[in-house]
Amino acid sequence: MDVPVSLAARQIACSGCALQPLCDATDPVPRGLPAVDARRRLTRGEVLFEEGSPQVAVYAVRAGFLKSCASAPGGALHVLRFLLPGDAAGLEGFGARRHASRAVALDDCEVCEISLRRAQVLCDSFDGVAAHMRALLAGQLAQAQAHGAALATLTASQRVAAFLMEMSARWGERGYSAHAFRLPMDRREMADHLGLTIETVSRILSDFRDRGWAIISGRAVAILDPAALRHCPPLAS
Amino acid sequence: MDVPVSLAARQIACSGCALQPLCDATDPVPRGLPAVDARRRLTRGEVLFEEGSPQVAVYAVRAGFLKSCASAPGGALHVLRFLLPGDAAGLEGFGARRHASRAVALDDCEVCEISLRRAQVLCDSFDGVAAHMRALLAGQLAQAQAHGAALATLTASQRVAAFLMEMSARWGERGYSAHAFRLPMDRREMADHLGLTIETVSRILSDFRDRGWAIISGRAVAILDPAALRHCPPLAS
DNA sequence: CGCGATCTTGAACACGGTCAACTGACGTGG
DNA sequence: CCACGTCAGTTGACCGTGTTCAAGATCGCG
């Protein structure tokens, strides 16, 4: 009924968390390390960390959803990625010690906060943790590059189709249905992620519905024809 | 006169190399590590590593230029970034142990190859090296995200202007003139990097010339009005 | 000099953006 | 209970940026 309960119901198991090695890899806890990390509750619209702010921790989404945004030159805002339960955030700060993006809660959510000191000590103490960190960073790098390539080469319909399939896959990975799910973001956030306008996104979703490829009613999505969406032709309007 | 000499003349000092810590941080060389790493010579068009191939090493550009490409769904090719002397390549393979992109030489060039085994051992032996690796990955991640944001939000002219300023800055960082330099890539590669067509790129460069903001003749660039390029208005054609 | 590749320029078109009106869901208050 | 507000999403008509197609220009090189 109250927020904590509903959050608990939606929360992911720690075994599926990207930062799990930084939580419990510490059986032999190194000297004086904070044994347990802070959990933070966020409500819709609340900011986890601000663009340009000093990096003091890395984060893992435990329940709920967030978006990661960057302000492009010109004032426009771009949504870099959407964070689902189990995802890690704030890693890009390892470079300049400052966050290059802003993380905002899409709804009520809970994140685990691993202080930078703890992360550093664990990386230095356990080779496996450091390697895991590299793997995470490399994975996000590859993903960011793929997203850039998609923005540069795909048409509007292809981008929307690819986005639906990506969300579908991410739900599938987490053990939920890949065919029917709810989108955690509104049209504006979707559009800002895909480099389109809300009108275009809306039109394309309607088009997919008319073709019988997918049904999107508000935030509810049902994938009917994955193959069609995957091979979505350049000209689909 | 011959290739080695011209390469030597163009090569960057090791002190400016992103992977320097993996070369000489090894004064107390750990057990049986290959003491020196391979250097590879590449000629224009030659592939350093292939997309999808297993990651066996990471690389640093010593002389010459490369591009990093990804094939987007649909066959189109996107140029993720251009590699200048001192830049590191192949790090994104740390995730899936496979390269997510292809690196191709833009001209005759030389790269230092650090075997994955060596990189791993050094990361495990020296905390500083591991942290440096994280910083490099995070930096590339932030950069890839910024590029994605640029593709999503900027107009064609803004992208071209931003690209010129970026190249200018990178030359400046390396101690060369930031006002006059030669581009290592042709129009097609520039266009594929910016998500545009060669015609559009060409038109915009001509436009910049007509406005007296920059002179671009073939691959030679002279930046005349950095401020104008930085605040390039949305509508510049 | 002539051939080919790269780059530039021009004209018409189309994809996606802009502006605006409309719909429907939800919440508030009369 | 229904009028009224707001807000998210949808749909339509028009327009502009950037693409497409096509023709020249320029340069390197045999």
PDB file of N, CA, C and O (backbone and C1' of nucleotides) in Angstrom, chain A residues 186-188 199 202-203 206 209 216, chain D residues 7-14 19:
ATOM      1  N   ASP A 186       7.707   8.552 -20.770  1.00  0.00           N
ATOM      2  CA  ASP A 186       6.653   9.124 -21.605  1.00  0.00           C
ATOM      3  C   ASP A 186       7.191   9.397 -23.009  1.00  0.00           C
ATOM      4  O   ASP A 186       8.365   9.171 -23.297  1.00  0.00           O
ATOM      5  N   ARG A 187       6.334   9.923 -23.841  1.00  0.00           N
ATOM      6  CA  ARG A 187       6.701  10.124 -25.255  1.00  0.00           C
ATOM      7  C   ARG A 187       7.852  11.110 -25.422  1.00  0.00           C
ATOM      8  O   ARG A 187       8.714  10.944 -26.279  1.00  0.00           O
ATOM      9  N   ARG A 188       7.829  12.128 -24.601  1.00  0.00           N
ATOM     10  CA  ARG A 188       8.887  13.137 -24.696  1.00  0.00           C
ATOM     11  C   ARG A 188      10.243  12.520 -24.427  1.00  0.00           C
ATOM     12  O   ARG A 188      11.212  12.764 -25.129  1.00  0.00           O
ATOM     13  N   GLU A 199       5.681  14.085 -31.729  1.00  0.00           N
ATOM     14  CA  GLU A 199       4.708  13.858 -32.805  1.00  0.00           C
ATOM     15  C   GLU A 199       5.148  12.711 -33.715  1.00  0.00           C
ATOM     16  O   GLU A 199       4.345  11.828 -34.050  1.00  0.00           O
ATOM     17  N   SER A 202       4.821   9.424 -31.921  1.00  0.00           N
ATOM     18  CA  SER A 202       3.404   9.047 -31.829  1.00  0.00           C
ATOM     19  C   SER A 202       2.889   8.505 -33.160  1.00  0.00           C
ATOM     20  O   SER A 202       2.225   7.470 -33.211  1.00  0.00           O
ATOM     21  N   ARG A 203       3.201   9.205 -34.219  1.00  0.00           N
ATOM     22  CA  ARG A 203       2.759   8.775 -35.555  1.00  0.00           C
ATOM     23  C   ARG A 203       3.280   7.390 -35.887  1.00  0.00           C
ATOM     24  O   ARG A 203       2.551   6.531 -36.389  1.00  0.00           O
ATOM     25  N   SER A 206       1.528   4.691 -33.973  1.00  0.00           N
ATOM     26  CA  SER A 206       0.207   4.448 -34.576  1.00  0.00           C
ATOM     27  C   SER A 206       0.343   3.620 -35.843  1.00  0.00           C
ATOM     28  O   SER A 206      -0.461   2.715 -36.112  1.00  0.00           O
ATOM     29  N   ARG A 209       0.847   0.074 -35.067  1.00  0.00           N
ATOM     30  CA  ARG A 209      -0.434  -0.512 -34.675  1.00  0.00           C
ATOM     31  C   ARG A 209      -1.260  -0.842 -35.919  1.00  0.00           C
ATOM     32  O   ARG A 209      -1.771  -1.959 -36.057  1.00  0.00           O
ATOM     33  N   ILE A 216       0.549  -0.270 -29.026  1.00  0.00           N
ATOM     34  CA  ILE A 216       1.027   0.603 -27.967  1.00  0.00           C
ATOM     35  C   ILE A 216      -0.108   1.520 -27.553  1.00  0.00           C
ATOM     36  O   ILE A 216      -0.547   2.376 -28.318  1.00  0.00           O
TER      37      ILE A 216
ATOM     38  P    DC D   7      -0.783  21.439 -16.613  1.00  0.00           P
ATOM     39  O5'  DC D   7      -0.278  19.964 -16.951  1.00  0.00           O
ATOM     40  C5'  DC D   7      -0.809  18.833 -16.239  1.00  0.00           C
ATOM     41  C4'  DC D   7      -0.854  17.627 -17.160  1.00  0.00           C
ATOM     42  C3'  DC D   7       0.227  17.661 -18.270  1.00  0.00           C
ATOM     43  O3'  DC D   7       0.905  16.417 -18.289  1.00  0.00           O
ATOM     44  C1'  DC D   7      -1.903  17.201 -19.183  1.00  0.00           C
ATOM     45  P    DA D   8       2.219  16.246 -19.217  1.00  0.00           P
ATOM     46  O5'  DA D   8       1.874  14.925 -20.029  1.00  0.00           O
ATOM     47  C5'  DA D   8       1.330  13.810 -19.335  1.00  0.00           C
ATOM     48  C4'  DA D   8       0.775  12.826 -20.330  1.00  0.00           C
ATOM     49  C3'  DA D   8       1.722  12.544 -21.504  1.00  0.00           C
ATOM     50  O3'  DA D   8       1.737  11.150 -21.748  1.00  0.00           O
ATOM     51  C1'  DA D   8      -0.355  13.393 -22.305  1.00  0.00           C
ATOM     52  P    DG D   9       2.673  10.562 -22.908  1.00  0.00           P
ATOM     53  O5'  DG D   9       1.666  10.485 -24.139  1.00  0.00           O
ATOM     54  C5'  DG D   9       0.519   9.665 -24.030  1.00  0.00           C
ATOM     55  C4'  DG D   9      -0.400   9.942 -25.194  1.00  0.00           C
ATOM     56  C3'  DG D   9       0.219   9.705 -26.575  1.00  0.00           C
ATOM     57  O3'  DG D   9      -0.473   8.626 -27.181  1.00  0.00           O
ATOM     58  C1'  DG D   9      -1.063  11.707 -26.493  1.00  0.00           C
ATOM     59  P    DT D  10      -0.044   8.104 -28.616  1.00  0.00           P
ATOM     60  O5'  DT D  10      -1.022   8.876 -29.608  1.00  0.00           O
ATOM     61  C5'  DT D  10      -2.428   8.747 -29.430  1.00  0.00           C
ATOM     62  C4'  DT D  10      -3.150   9.650 -30.406  1.00  0.00           C
ATOM     63  C3'  DT D  10      -2.754   9.454 -31.875  1.00  0.00           C
ATOM     64  O3'  DT D  10      -3.898   8.987 -32.565  1.00  0.00           O
ATOM     65  C1'  DT D  10      -2.898  11.756 -31.291  1.00  0.00           C
ATOM     66  P    DT D  11      -3.784   8.407 -34.034  1.00  0.00           P
ATOM     67  O5'  DT D  11      -4.068   9.664 -34.965  1.00  0.00           O
ATOM     68  C5'  DT D  11      -5.264  10.398 -34.792  1.00  0.00           C
ATOM     69  C4'  DT D  11      -5.193  11.718 -35.532  1.00  0.00           C
ATOM     70  C3'  DT D  11      -4.655  11.632 -36.968  1.00  0.00           C
ATOM     71  O3'  DT D  11      -5.692  12.002 -37.854  1.00  0.00           O
ATOM     72  C1'  DT D  11      -3.789  13.502 -35.798  1.00  0.00           C
ATOM     73  P    DG D  12      -5.521  11.865 -39.441  1.00  0.00           P
ATOM     74  O5'  DG D  12      -5.256  13.384 -39.838  1.00  0.00           O
ATOM     75  C5'  DG D  12      -6.191  14.384 -39.456  1.00  0.00           C
ATOM     76  C4'  DG D  12      -5.687  15.757 -39.866  1.00  0.00           C
ATOM     77  C3'  DG D  12      -5.053  15.816 -41.261  1.00  0.00           C
ATOM     78  O3'  DG D  12      -5.686  16.834 -42.026  1.00  0.00           O
ATOM     79  C1'  DG D  12      -3.648  16.843 -39.652  1.00  0.00           C
ATOM     80  P    DA D  13      -5.326  17.046 -43.564  1.00  0.00           P
ATOM     81  O5'  DA D  13      -4.420  18.358 -43.497  1.00  0.00           O
ATOM     82  C5'  DA D  13      -4.914  19.524 -42.845  1.00  0.00           C
ATOM     83  C4'  DA D  13      -3.935  20.675 -43.040  1.00  0.00           C
ATOM     84  C3'  DA D  13      -3.332  20.758 -44.438  1.00  0.00           C
ATOM     85  O3'  DA D  13      -3.168  22.126 -44.777  1.00  0.00           O
ATOM     86  C1'  DA D  13      -1.603  20.437 -42.860  1.00  0.00           C
ATOM     87  P    DC D  14      -2.515  22.526 -46.174  1.00  0.00           P
ATOM     88  O5'  DC D  14      -1.048  22.997 -45.760  1.00  0.00           O
ATOM     89  C5'  DC D  14      -0.924  24.048 -44.808  1.00  0.00           C
ATOM     90  C4'  DC D  14       0.528  24.217 -44.415  1.00  0.00           C
ATOM     91  C3'  DC D  14       1.488  24.478 -45.578  1.00  0.00           C
ATOM     92  O3'  DC D  14       2.167  25.681 -45.298  1.00  0.00           O
ATOM     93  C1'  DC D  14       2.342  22.806 -44.130  1.00  0.00           C
ATOM     94  P    DT D  19      21.779  14.623 -44.960  1.00  0.00           P
ATOM     95  O5'  DT D  19      20.993  13.811 -46.088  1.00  0.00           O
ATOM     96  C5'  DT D  19      19.748  13.196 -45.749  1.00  0.00           C
ATOM     97  C4'  DT D  19      19.042  12.738 -46.993  1.00  0.00           C
ATOM     98  C3'  DT D  19      19.904  11.940 -47.965  1.00  0.00           C
ATOM     99  O3'  DT D  19      19.188  10.777 -48.362  1.00  0.00           O
ATOM    100  C1'  DT D  19      18.915  13.770 -49.092  1.00  0.00           C
TER     101       DT D  19
END
